[in-house]
Amino acid sequence: MLEERERKEPVMNPFQKNESKETLFSPVSTEEVPPRPPSPPKKSSPKICGSSYPLSIAFIVVNEFCERFSYYGMKAVLTLYFLYFLHWNEDTSTSVYHAFSSLCYFTPILGAIIADSWLGKFKILSLVGLSLIALGTGGIKPCVAAFGGDQFEEEHAEERTRYFSVFYLSINAGSLISTFITPMLRGDVQCFGDDCYALAFGVPGLLMVIALVVFAMGSKMYKKPPPEGNIVAQVMKCIWFAISNRFKNRSGDIPKRQHWLDWASEKYPKRLIMDVKALTRILFLYIPLPMFWALLDQQGSRWTLQATKMNGNLGFFVLQPDQMQVLNPFLVLVCIPLFDLVIYPLISKCGINFSSLRKMAVGMILACLAFAVAAVIEIKINGMAPLQPGSQEIYLQILNLADDEVKVTVLGNGNHSLLIESIKSFQKTTNYSKLHLKTKSQDFHFHLKYHNLSVYTEHSVEEKNWYSLIIHENGKSVSSMMVKDIENKTTNGMTAIRFINTLHTDVNISLGTDTPISVGEDYGVSLYRTVHRGEYPAVHCKTEDKDFSLNLGLLDFGASYLFVIINITNQGLQAWKTEDIPANKMSIAWQLPQYILVTVAEVMFSVTGLEFSYSQAPSSMKSVLQAAWLLTVAVGNIIVLVVAQFSGLVQWAEFILFSCLLLVVCLIFSIMGYYYIPVKSEDIHQPADKQILQGEVINLETKNTKL
């Protein structure tokens, strides 16, 4: 059973020979191996409030809080910046978002190489990572977690395990505040007459400066393990030599060796080979992990886009679509202490061996369920959305702006009636009528009966569009004009408005943007303008000779409105309001279950995996393994990018696809985890000579063969 395997102790050396350490360390090859730098003198660092936690941890955690505030604050508004400001479509916005995320999680491998082989974790954090923000995330990510773990003495392994939970709490505290504040800076503040993206990106940049200052303040308290040479290059050379040496010695007369990396023993020292063995075992276990991140990171892209199709009015508060992401860090802050102090101890008391790998597998299953719920929500949203016209179809609504009732007959080819309606003056239509075309484009004839007059007119239409037939007075008769409505009947959470001006003079309408809406005289029609959801009780308007204001009322999430500016006797200038597209009906609160599921999944998978990666890593390769962990995030984002660009699936089907893929990956990961035997923390962190002494016995057969 898996729990039995995980309880096994590492093989200990039963033979204690009085060999010198030089004999144990000397490689059999003549190639020179870079010497290990001398160990720094043991330094007793001050503790926090008499506990076993080093005071230096406080500076590292605060630094991580500020850096994560910057990163997540910028990412919170990124998708909507692409969608609203750059006017990219949803697939392109999603792809670029995940391409950026992938790059942020790919550069840590470069940062880890520099940290382990050249500058060390402290210098790469303070000098490179925080000075060059564009590449800085690659310098910070692989180092800060491992650097914090380095501050603990080996006898404080339990406190070090708890540190990773505190570390993750600081990440999500920064994320919580930033994902709540930056959307407010974007939407509630106006810069240059539009959303203030400059402020939304500028405040996170300021936090990076604060992160640098805080981290530098603790400089004298840090334990700074020196770099240990170009570890990545040594690992790659060792692996390559082992593979090539194995192929050179394929004869059946040559005895087999316990491990394929033992074939490098002719050239490389035992310590390096042991470390590479531990590294490759963990890297093999990392292979299925990217699929989890492919789901988790869609909170900032696909889930935010889903939120734009929902109603953010909660009664006591109105949430913007990108503010819904604040749920994740908030729930993480709740779940981490809940799991560490309550749930995990209860499971342990029940006699269940809830190992790290089992926690990660359960996290994968919960993420699958989260995306299944997201798919159900998406199907429900689609059911409430306006119908889309198909091939050789249009939707038509008729607006009567005349002073009396008008009977409208729509005539098709052969003058047979397609639609007959009697429309009262300023009657608000409830829906569009579907009309079928003979070809992709067609001319429709309209018969308008007004008082005792009959007016015939003709208008051209094209398939897959929405149209409004505007009827208005023309002297003692009536005229009509055909206006194409908004091309895409979804407004991505924004409110779309346009105006018809019945006055005999041009009108300029100011909505707080840099360019006013200009509407021509005598039934001129403006272009659409998108605005934020809210109340607009007094919108400033101006003609050549007077200023006035219009009450537009509530402009709700996802709706499209048409306003007709009219002059009513004894009431002055008014705005007659009609709703072309109804507001989003489904509350954004329905996303709560999927956020709860994915957050619990993250706590069980990510926090556990972070600590597991550190505990299983050889002491010389901790930053490299942390970078490899982050590299799985990069690959996960690439998966989303590929699916978004090439799948061609509707959104709910895409959610189901990701859910099923992760379920399959979870099964594979569980099988791999069954055969994985964890290394004890005290064994992986023990002195090098003791590790090699054990390695001599483990590889005794190899050494005899070599002799």
XYZ file of C-alpha atoms in Angstrom:
707
model
C 0.000 0.000 0.000
C 1.034 3.629 -0.578
C 1.033 4.485 3.122
C 3.334 1.534 3.831
C 5.753 2.719 1.175
C 5.718 6.232 2.578
C 6.542 4.998 6.099
C 9.666 3.164 4.978
C 12.902 4.544 6.337
C 15.734 5.257 3.901
C 18.365 2.504 3.786
C 20.995 3.142 6.441
C 24.628 2.021 6.246
C 25.221 -1.057 8.438
C 28.946 -0.947 7.828
C 31.048 1.656 9.613
C 34.519 1.613 8.089
C 37.328 3.823 9.293
C 37.919 5.201 5.837
C 39.063 8.756 5.411
C 36.677 11.333 3.989
C 39.124 11.971 1.181
C 38.679 8.400 -0.030
C 34.930 8.781 -0.024
C 34.926 12.067 -1.890
C 37.532 11.371 -4.546
C 36.092 10.818 -8.044
C 37.486 7.994 -10.146
C 37.945 10.296 -13.137
C 40.758 12.712 -13.779
C 38.266 15.448 -14.730
C 38.356 18.219 -12.177
C 35.080 18.822 -10.345
C 34.537 22.334 -8.996
C 35.362 22.349 -5.266
C 32.631 23.145 -2.774
C 32.993 26.581 -1.217
C 33.734 26.583 2.508
C 30.670 26.496 4.729
C 29.869 29.847 6.313
C 30.276 30.101 10.082
C 27.151 29.209 11.996
C 25.155 32.336 12.703
C 22.476 32.551 15.378
C 19.806 34.875 14.049
C 17.344 36.723 16.316
C 13.951 35.089 16.776
C 10.401 36.426 16.582
C 8.939 36.965 20.078
C 11.013 34.185 21.635
C 9.771 31.575 19.132
C 11.876 29.369 16.876
C 11.063 31.542 13.844
C 13.976 33.719 12.640
C 13.252 37.446 12.608
C 14.552 37.575 9.033
C 11.433 35.653 7.962
C 9.311 38.741 8.691
C 11.189 40.795 6.094
C 10.950 38.012 3.518
C 7.207 37.591 4.065
C 6.509 41.349 3.859
C 8.632 41.554 0.713
C 6.599 38.724 -0.807
C 3.357 40.487 0.165
C 4.391 43.659 -1.678
C 5.711 41.797 -4.718
C 2.554 39.691 -5.004
C 0.404 42.830 -4.575
C 2.201 44.238 -7.584
C 1.932 41.080 -9.682
C -1.661 40.134 -8.959
C -2.869 43.724 -8.973
C -1.576 44.170 -12.506
C -2.957 40.803 -13.629
C -6.387 41.522 -12.150
C -7.155 44.191 -14.745
C -5.105 42.729 -17.587
C -7.827 40.725 -19.356
C -10.311 43.611 -19.310
C -7.531 45.968 -20.455
C -7.137 43.792 -23.539
C -10.898 43.504 -24.000
C -12.073 47.085 -23.362
C -9.026 49.282 -23.998
C -7.275 47.429 -26.833
C -10.577 45.993 -28.160
C -9.252 42.469 -28.646
C -11.685 39.578 -28.785
C -12.088 37.095 -25.935
C -9.858 34.387 -27.415
C -7.016 36.794 -28.167
C -7.302 38.401 -24.719
C -7.190 34.973 -23.097
C -4.230 33.840 -25.197
C -2.099 36.925 -24.520
C -2.978 36.809 -20.814
C -1.753 33.222 -20.531
C 1.262 33.866 -22.766
C 2.324 36.586 -20.319
C 1.667 34.303 -17.327
C 3.652 31.533 -18.977
C 6.610 33.847 -19.552
C 6.493 34.971 -15.911
C 6.713 31.349 -14.790
C 9.296 30.340 -17.385
C 11.907 32.959 -16.475
C 12.356 31.528 -12.934
C 14.467 28.731 -14.403
C 16.924 31.423 -15.560
C 16.737 33.102 -12.170
C 17.422 29.816 -10.429
C 20.504 29.139 -12.581
C 21.923 32.572 -11.732
C 21.026 32.222 -8.049
C 22.507 28.756 -7.528
C 25.597 29.201 -9.676
C 26.582 32.867 -9.466
C 24.938 35.482 -7.211
C 23.187 33.377 -4.590
C 19.543 33.715 -3.532
C 20.021 36.984 -1.620
C 21.676 38.978 -4.400
C 19.361 37.745 -7.162
C 16.426 38.916 -5.026
C 17.685 42.331 -4.082
C 19.837 43.402 -7.026
C 18.457 41.759 -10.143
C 14.893 40.621 -9.431
C 13.580 43.827 -7.886
C 15.519 46.266 -10.050
C 14.473 44.850 -13.395
C 10.759 44.229 -12.925
C 10.211 42.847 -16.395
C 12.631 39.992 -15.727
C 12.442 40.343 -11.984
C 9.629 37.898 -11.503
C 11.969 35.240 -12.850
C 14.571 36.231 -10.284
C 12.160 36.416 -7.375
C 9.907 33.392 -7.796
C 12.417 30.524 -7.529
C 14.472 32.170 -4.780
C 12.190 33.744 -2.213
C 10.506 30.547 -1.010
C 13.759 28.587 -0.821
C 15.597 31.574 0.691
C 13.025 31.675 3.485
C 13.466 27.947 4.088
C 17.236 28.486 4.371
C 16.711 30.762 7.395
C 15.671 27.820 9.606
C 17.979 25.487 11.485
C 17.544 21.777 10.801
C 16.150 21.155 14.289
C 13.259 23.507 13.422
C 11.892 21.444 10.541
C 8.318 21.703 11.852
C 8.512 25.509 11.973
C 9.935 25.486 8.439
C 6.928 23.472 7.254
C 4.602 26.027 8.844
C 6.603 28.815 7.215
C 5.478 27.703 3.761
C 1.853 28.144 4.857
C 2.646 31.625 6.217
C 4.528 32.370 3.022
C 1.503 31.357 0.973
C -0.720 33.461 3.235
C 1.408 36.531 2.460
C 1.051 35.824 -1.264
C -2.707 35.716 -0.994
C -2.944 38.680 1.369
C -1.187 40.763 -1.270
C -3.390 39.257 -3.955
C -6.559 39.875 -1.905
C -5.940 43.577 -1.424
C -4.614 44.217 -4.926
C -7.386 42.368 -6.774
C -9.921 44.409 -4.817
C -8.228 47.805 -5.149
C -6.829 47.828 -8.695
C -10.218 47.223 -10.395
C -11.530 50.187 -8.375
C -8.597 52.307 -9.529
C -9.369 51.212 -13.078
C -13.127 51.762 -13.083
C -13.871 54.405 -10.444
C -11.100 56.856 -11.397
C -11.010 58.651 -14.737
C -7.676 59.279 -16.501
C -7.655 61.193 -19.779
C -11.433 60.771 -19.932
C -11.394 56.974 -19.734
C -10.688 54.096 -17.356
C -7.542 54.808 -15.362
C -5.344 51.903 -16.406
C -2.290 54.104 -15.789
C -3.128 54.257 -12.070
C -4.128 50.587 -11.949
C -0.680 49.638 -13.293
C 1.213 52.430 -11.473
C 0.231 51.523 -7.903
C 1.551 47.938 -8.252
C 4.784 49.434 -9.576
C 5.066 51.545 -6.409
C 4.622 48.436 -4.274
C 7.637 46.895 -6.013
C 9.741 49.813 -4.743
C 8.416 49.214 -1.222
C 9.242 45.506 -1.589
C 12.864 46.408 -2.401
C 13.149 48.714 0.625
C 11.645 46.168 3.057
C 13.824 43.338 1.779
C 16.984 45.446 2.034
C 16.150 46.396 5.652
C 16.617 42.804 6.793
C 19.909 42.309 4.977
C 22.087 41.917 8.085
C 19.791 39.288 9.609
C 19.681 36.856 6.680
C 21.503 33.552 6.499
C 22.990 33.667 3.020
C 24.090 30.247 1.770
C 26.765 30.789 -0.884
C 26.186 29.677 -4.483
C 27.467 26.178 -5.187
C 28.714 26.455 -8.750
C 26.823 25.962 -11.978
C 24.567 23.213 -10.622
C 22.327 23.061 -13.706
C 25.312 22.521 -15.998
C 26.727 19.833 -13.681
C 23.387 18.049 -13.560
C 22.997 18.067 -17.339
C 26.569 16.829 -17.867
C 26.109 14.100 -15.278
C 22.881 12.884 -16.893
C 24.379 12.978 -20.374
C 27.479 11.072 -19.298
C 25.368 8.418 -17.545
C 23.240 7.880 -20.663
C 26.177 7.812 -23.070
C 28.228 5.562 -20.779
C 25.312 3.140 -20.482
C 25.020 2.857 -24.260
C 28.762 2.316 -24.612
C 28.586 -0.609 -22.164
C 25.670 -2.576 -23.530
C 27.508 -5.915 -23.427
C 25.838 -8.690 -21.483
C 29.169 -9.417 -19.775
C 29.088 -6.095 -17.938
C 27.073 -6.352 -14.693
C 23.999 -4.185 -14.361
C 23.864 -1.298 -11.925
C 21.124 -0.424 -9.481
C 20.234 2.906 -11.097
C 20.861 4.275 -14.566
C 22.612 7.316 -13.060
C 25.159 4.994 -11.433
C 26.753 4.792 -14.881
C 28.114 8.303 -14.207
C 30.156 7.118 -11.192
C 33.317 6.755 -13.302
C 33.410 10.524 -13.788
C 31.328 12.262 -11.120
C 31.346 12.141 -7.293
C 28.783 10.180 -5.314
C 27.268 13.279 -3.768
C 26.384 14.812 -7.127
C 24.984 11.512 -8.401
C 22.813 11.135 -5.296
C 21.512 14.689 -5.668
C 20.712 14.148 -9.340
C 18.865 10.933 -8.468
C 16.702 12.810 -5.989
C 16.164 15.617 -8.497
C 15.135 13.366 -11.389
C 12.724 11.396 -9.201
C 10.879 14.598 -8.314
C 11.017 16.034 -11.833
C 9.439 12.849 -13.144
C 6.642 13.362 -10.629
C 6.168 16.920 -11.961
C 5.246 15.788 -15.474
C 1.439 15.668 -14.921
C 1.271 18.886 -12.857
C 0.884 21.524 -15.636
C -2.717 20.476 -16.293
C -3.724 21.599 -12.793
C -2.269 25.061 -13.402
C -4.030 25.205 -16.765
C -7.298 25.172 -14.830
C -6.289 27.278 -11.834
C -4.945 30.234 -13.826
C -8.138 30.641 -15.845
C -9.648 32.553 -12.929
C -8.078 35.694 -14.384
C -9.132 35.013 -17.975
C -12.047 32.700 -18.812
C -13.742 33.063 -15.433
C -13.407 36.850 -15.561
C -14.912 36.826 -19.052
C -17.734 34.657 -17.712
C -18.305 37.251 -14.970
C -18.780 39.974 -17.617
C -21.938 38.132 -18.700
C -23.364 38.164 -15.176
C -24.936 40.794 -12.936
C -22.570 42.118 -10.285
C -25.248 43.867 -8.206
C -25.289 42.047 -4.863
C -27.716 44.492 -3.259
C -25.310 45.777 -0.606
C -22.393 46.062 -3.015
C -21.737 46.121 -6.758
C -18.853 43.942 -7.964
C -16.991 44.634 -11.185
C -16.229 41.475 -13.232
C -12.499 41.603 -12.459
C -13.175 42.107 -8.739
C -14.662 38.611 -8.477
C -11.087 37.312 -8.428
C -10.782 38.704 -4.896
C -12.665 35.630 -3.687
C -9.698 33.353 -4.342
C -7.090 35.021 -2.094
C -9.758 35.729 0.555
C -10.758 32.072 0.696
C -7.091 31.011 0.707
C -6.524 33.149 3.814
C -9.443 31.348 5.458
C -8.627 27.836 4.239
C -4.904 27.640 5.063
C -5.296 27.991 8.870
C -8.508 25.958 8.728
C -6.740 23.052 7.038
C -3.490 23.314 9.032
C -5.099 23.674 12.450
C -8.369 21.754 12.118
C -8.929 19.545 9.076
C -5.495 17.923 8.690
C -5.149 17.178 12.455
C -8.647 15.643 12.486
C -7.798 13.431 9.509
C -4.589 12.379 11.259
C -6.471 11.509 14.454
C -8.765 9.278 12.414
C -5.710 7.201 11.530
C -5.697 8.222 7.859
C -2.295 8.710 6.285
C -3.101 11.844 4.275
C 0.297 12.230 2.600
C 1.458 15.177 0.516
C 0.875 13.366 -2.762
C -2.627 12.337 -1.698
C -3.454 15.938 -0.799
C -2.318 17.012 -4.268
C -4.425 14.309 -5.942
C -7.525 15.397 -4.012
C -6.781 18.986 -5.040
C -6.837 17.909 -8.686
C -10.242 16.243 -8.257
C -11.679 19.382 -6.642
C -10.382 21.505 -9.542
C -12.168 19.122 -11.937
C -15.414 19.702 -10.029
C -14.861 23.488 -10.102
C -14.700 23.494 -13.892
C -17.721 21.220 -14.140
C -19.652 23.808 -12.093
C -18.276 26.608 -14.327
C -19.592 24.705 -17.364
C -23.071 24.444 -15.804
C -23.061 28.203 -15.089
C -21.980 28.922 -18.672
C -24.818 26.808 -20.070
C -27.278 28.703 -17.866
C -25.910 32.067 -19.036
C -26.226 31.022 -22.672
C -29.834 30.018 -22.053
C -30.620 33.555 -20.855
C -28.725 35.321 -23.662
C -30.601 36.775 -26.661
C -30.958 34.401 -29.589
C -28.438 34.788 -32.384
C -29.687 35.070 -35.991
C -28.506 32.223 -38.180
C -27.795 31.946 -41.858
C -30.327 33.904 -43.992
C -31.994 35.321 -40.860
C -32.308 38.772 -39.309
C -33.976 40.200 -36.222
C -36.059 43.353 -36.590
C -37.683 45.725 -34.118
C -39.907 48.695 -35.026
C -39.832 52.000 -33.114
C -42.568 54.547 -33.746
C -41.435 58.104 -32.959
C -44.442 59.706 -34.656
C -47.258 61.337 -32.675
C -49.845 58.639 -33.483
C -50.209 54.937 -34.150
C -48.657 53.455 -37.303
C -49.597 50.129 -38.874
C -46.543 48.440 -40.398
C -46.621 45.638 -42.970
C -43.371 43.985 -44.039
C -43.574 42.644 -47.596
C -41.230 39.986 -48.973
C -40.706 38.824 -52.543
C -44.047 38.465 -54.342
C -45.564 41.095 -52.009
C -46.699 38.491 -49.482
C -46.823 39.744 -45.901
C -44.021 38.646 -43.570
C -44.989 40.770 -40.584
C -47.934 42.981 -39.647
C -47.809 45.150 -36.528
C -49.631 48.187 -35.195
C -47.159 50.295 -33.199
C -48.370 53.051 -30.895
C -46.515 56.313 -30.510
C -43.326 55.743 -28.454
C -44.363 52.198 -27.669
C -41.554 50.148 -26.130
C -41.112 46.886 -27.997
C -40.593 43.761 -25.923
C -38.608 41.705 -28.408
C -37.259 41.416 -31.916
C -39.094 39.618 -34.706
C -37.222 37.016 -36.719
C -37.417 37.368 -40.513
C -36.124 34.834 -43.048
C -34.251 35.895 -46.172
C -34.120 34.255 -49.568
C -30.447 35.141 -49.974
C -27.656 36.523 -47.821
C -28.885 40.061 -48.505
C -32.362 41.157 -49.513
C -34.575 44.200 -50.047
C -37.694 44.437 -47.892
C -40.701 46.576 -48.806
C -42.592 48.305 -45.999
C -46.154 49.580 -46.070
C -46.779 52.263 -43.433
C -50.350 53.330 -42.691
C -50.487 56.600 -40.737
C -53.839 58.357 -40.196
C -55.394 58.101 -43.664
C -52.053 58.050 -45.474
C -50.224 55.066 -46.962
C -46.463 55.259 -47.352
C -44.348 52.678 -49.187
C -40.614 52.426 -48.571
C -37.781 49.967 -49.213
C -34.735 48.987 -47.133
C -31.857 46.521 -47.645
C -30.749 44.066 -44.976
C -28.000 41.446 -44.605
C -28.139 38.093 -42.837
C -27.051 37.512 -39.221
C -27.780 41.078 -38.115
C -30.165 42.990 -35.862
C -32.037 46.013 -37.217
C -34.295 48.773 -35.923
C -36.844 50.387 -38.233
C -37.220 53.965 -36.983
C -40.511 55.659 -38.026
C -40.786 59.413 -37.506
C -42.873 62.372 -38.648
C -42.107 64.107 -41.922
C -44.401 67.100 -42.149
C -47.941 65.700 -42.193
C -46.683 62.259 -43.276
C -44.152 59.784 -41.899
C -40.743 58.530 -43.024
C -38.603 55.582 -41.964
C -34.934 54.687 -41.691
C -33.269 51.325 -41.114
C -30.509 51.271 -38.498
C -28.197 48.338 -37.833
C -28.032 47.553 -34.145
C -24.970 46.529 -32.172
C -23.236 43.784 -34.151
C -22.469 41.510 -31.221
C -25.448 41.164 -28.916
C -23.198 40.745 -25.895
C -21.499 43.825 -24.484
C -18.932 41.976 -22.309
C -20.330 43.333 -19.054
C -20.219 46.954 -20.215
C -23.316 49.002 -20.993
C -23.766 50.122 -24.614
C -25.795 53.248 -25.378
C -26.657 55.352 -28.423
C -28.875 58.374 -29.108
C -31.427 59.575 -31.683
C -31.823 63.360 -31.838
C -35.295 64.657 -32.830
C -34.255 68.309 -32.358
C -33.505 70.701 -35.208
C -29.971 71.316 -33.955
C -26.930 69.149 -33.236
C -26.426 67.881 -29.688
C -23.163 67.059 -27.904
C -23.522 64.681 -24.951
C -20.812 64.425 -22.285
C -20.520 61.175 -20.312
C -17.290 62.030 -18.521
C -15.113 60.793 -21.371
C -12.621 62.825 -23.346
C -14.797 62.848 -26.496
C -18.463 63.805 -26.234
C -21.088 61.922 -28.218
C -22.165 64.002 -31.195
C -25.716 63.476 -32.553
C -26.821 65.195 -35.746
C -30.021 67.195 -36.072
C -33.384 65.924 -37.349
C -33.257 62.244 -36.343
C -29.511 61.824 -36.460
C -28.295 58.554 -34.913
C -25.079 58.367 -32.882
C -22.575 55.559 -32.744
C -22.588 53.197 -29.795
C -20.612 54.178 -26.707
C -19.808 51.787 -23.855
C -20.036 53.032 -20.283
C -19.789 51.505 -16.838
C -22.795 50.222 -14.993
C -24.367 52.813 -12.707
C -26.894 55.594 -12.230
C -26.733 58.548 -14.641
C -29.236 61.087 -13.263
C -27.811 64.247 -14.864
C -25.823 63.824 -18.094
C -24.620 67.146 -19.439
C -25.712 68.023 -23.016
C -25.071 71.054 -25.163
C -26.495 72.609 -28.324
C -25.404 75.761 -30.133
C -27.460 78.033 -27.919
C -28.154 76.185 -24.636
C -26.947 73.660 -22.069
C -29.197 71.076 -20.480
C -29.032 67.721 -18.691
C -30.718 64.376 -19.309
C -31.673 61.722 -16.768
C -30.597 58.361 -18.226
C -31.444 56.412 -15.076
C -29.789 53.074 -14.288
C -27.549 51.618 -16.966
C -27.174 47.977 -15.962
C -24.600 45.235 -16.629
C -24.520 43.940 -20.195
C -27.509 45.947 -21.447
C -27.808 48.012 -24.630
C -29.973 51.135 -24.582
C -31.394 53.525 -27.168
C -32.212 57.076 -26.004
C -34.402 59.407 -28.079
C -33.923 63.110 -27.280
C -37.327 64.814 -27.505
C -38.789 68.197 -26.577
C -41.988 67.764 -24.579
C -44.176 70.820 -24.102
C -44.115 72.128 -20.508
C -41.494 69.479 -19.542
C -38.535 70.552 -21.637
C -35.934 68.256 -23.156
C -36.238 64.601 -22.134
C -34.614 61.243 -23.004
C -37.001 58.450 -23.981
C -35.313 55.182 -23.063
C -35.730 51.773 -24.647
C -33.745 48.603 -24.004
C -32.389 46.820 -27.067
C -30.560 44.136 -25.095
C -31.767 43.211 -21.611
C -29.336 43.431 -18.721
C -27.503 40.359 -17.464
C -29.985 38.457 -15.328
C -27.805 35.824 -13.658
C -26.151 37.036 -10.448
C -22.384 36.932 -10.221
C -22.855 35.223 -6.841
C -23.442 31.974 -8.744
C -19.679 31.858 -9.338
C -19.119 31.383 -5.602
C -19.259 27.516 -5.645
C -16.637 27.205 -8.376
C -14.353 29.657 -6.556
C -14.710 27.734 -3.285
C -13.881 24.444 -4.989
C -10.887 25.772 -6.903
C -9.517 27.571 -3.816
C -9.680 24.451 -1.647
C -8.010 22.632 -4.546
C -5.260 25.259 -4.620
C -4.639 25.022 -0.870
C -4.359 21.229 -1.014
C -2.275 21.188 -4.191
C -0.144 24.316 -4.303
C 0.731 24.857 -0.630
C 1.457 21.158 -0.202
C 3.468 20.998 -3.413
C 5.536 24.041 -2.412
C 6.579 22.461 0.874
C 6.996 19.030 -0.743
C 9.338 20.467 -3.383
C 11.556 22.072 -0.748
C 11.606 19.053 1.570
C 12.506 16.604 -1.210
C 15.091 18.792 -2.932
C 18.829 18.192 -2.486
C 20.318 21.077 -0.520
C 22.390 22.210 -3.507
C 19.430 22.411 -5.893
C 16.552 23.948 -3.990
C 16.178 27.000 -6.204
C 16.410 24.856 -9.330
C 13.651 22.569 -8.073
C 11.509 25.557 -7.047
C 11.998 26.910 -10.570
C 10.998 23.546 -12.019
C 7.839 23.697 -9.907
C 7.106 27.133 -11.339
C 7.932 25.865 -14.815
C 4.945 23.531 -14.547
C 2.823 26.684 -14.153
C 4.323 28.087 -17.358
C 3.509 24.911 -19.277
C -0.027 24.959 -17.885
C -0.570 28.471 -19.250
C 0.740 27.374 -22.634
C -1.884 24.613 -22.633
C -4.627 27.214 -22.126
C -3.164 29.376 -24.887
C -3.207 26.480 -27.360
C -6.745 25.399 -26.463
C -8.071 28.972 -26.642
C -6.590 29.530 -30.088
C -7.207 26.204 -31.771
C -9.997 24.256 -30.056
C -12.897 26.166 -31.627
C -15.183 24.939 -28.831
C -17.985 26.922 -27.249
C -17.052 28.043 -23.755
C -19.000 25.479 -21.723
C -17.551 22.635 -23.835
C -14.060 24.026 -23.285
C -14.641 23.953 -19.518
C -15.755 20.311 -19.735
C -12.681 19.480 -21.835
C -10.324 20.898 -19.191
C -12.200 19.097 -16.419
C -11.936 15.726 -18.169
C -8.268 16.212 -19.057
C -7.368 16.961 -15.437
C -9.317 13.921 -14.262
C -7.246 11.687 -16.551
C -4.036 13.399 -15.411
C -5.073 12.914 -11.761
C -5.338 9.170 -12.351
C -1.856 9.099 -13.915
C -0.431 11.200 -11.064
C -1.968 8.857 -8.469
C -0.307 5.834 -10.080
C 3.034 7.657 -10.168
C 2.619 8.728 -6.538
C 1.977 5.135 -5.470
C 5.479 4.167 -6.542
C 7.181 7.284 -5.143
C 8.991 6.842 -1.806
C 9.514 10.239 -0.115
C 12.920 11.131 1.299
C 13.060 12.048 4.971
C 13.852 15.706 5.649
C 16.720 14.865 8.007
C 18.315 12.699 5.297
C 18.094 15.226 2.494
C 19.543 18.024 4.665
C 22.241 16.030 6.441
C 25.974 16.809 5.965
C 27.535 15.852 2.687
C 29.964 13.289 4.130
C 27.127 11.373 5.801
C 25.132 11.372 2.584
C 28.056 9.945 0.698
C 28.748 7.340 3.353
C 25.213 6.063 2.882
C 25.671 6.327 -0.844
C 28.660 3.979 -0.664
C 26.502 1.166 0.684
C 23.604 1.825 -1.679
C 25.986 1.729 -4.603
C 28.256 -1.003 -3.259
C 27.562 -3.281 -6.222
C 28.401 -0.446 -8.581
C 31.724 0.245 -6.874
C 32.742 -3.414 -6.919
C 31.966 -3.628 -10.627
C 34.047 -0.569 -11.285
C 37.025 -1.950 -9.363
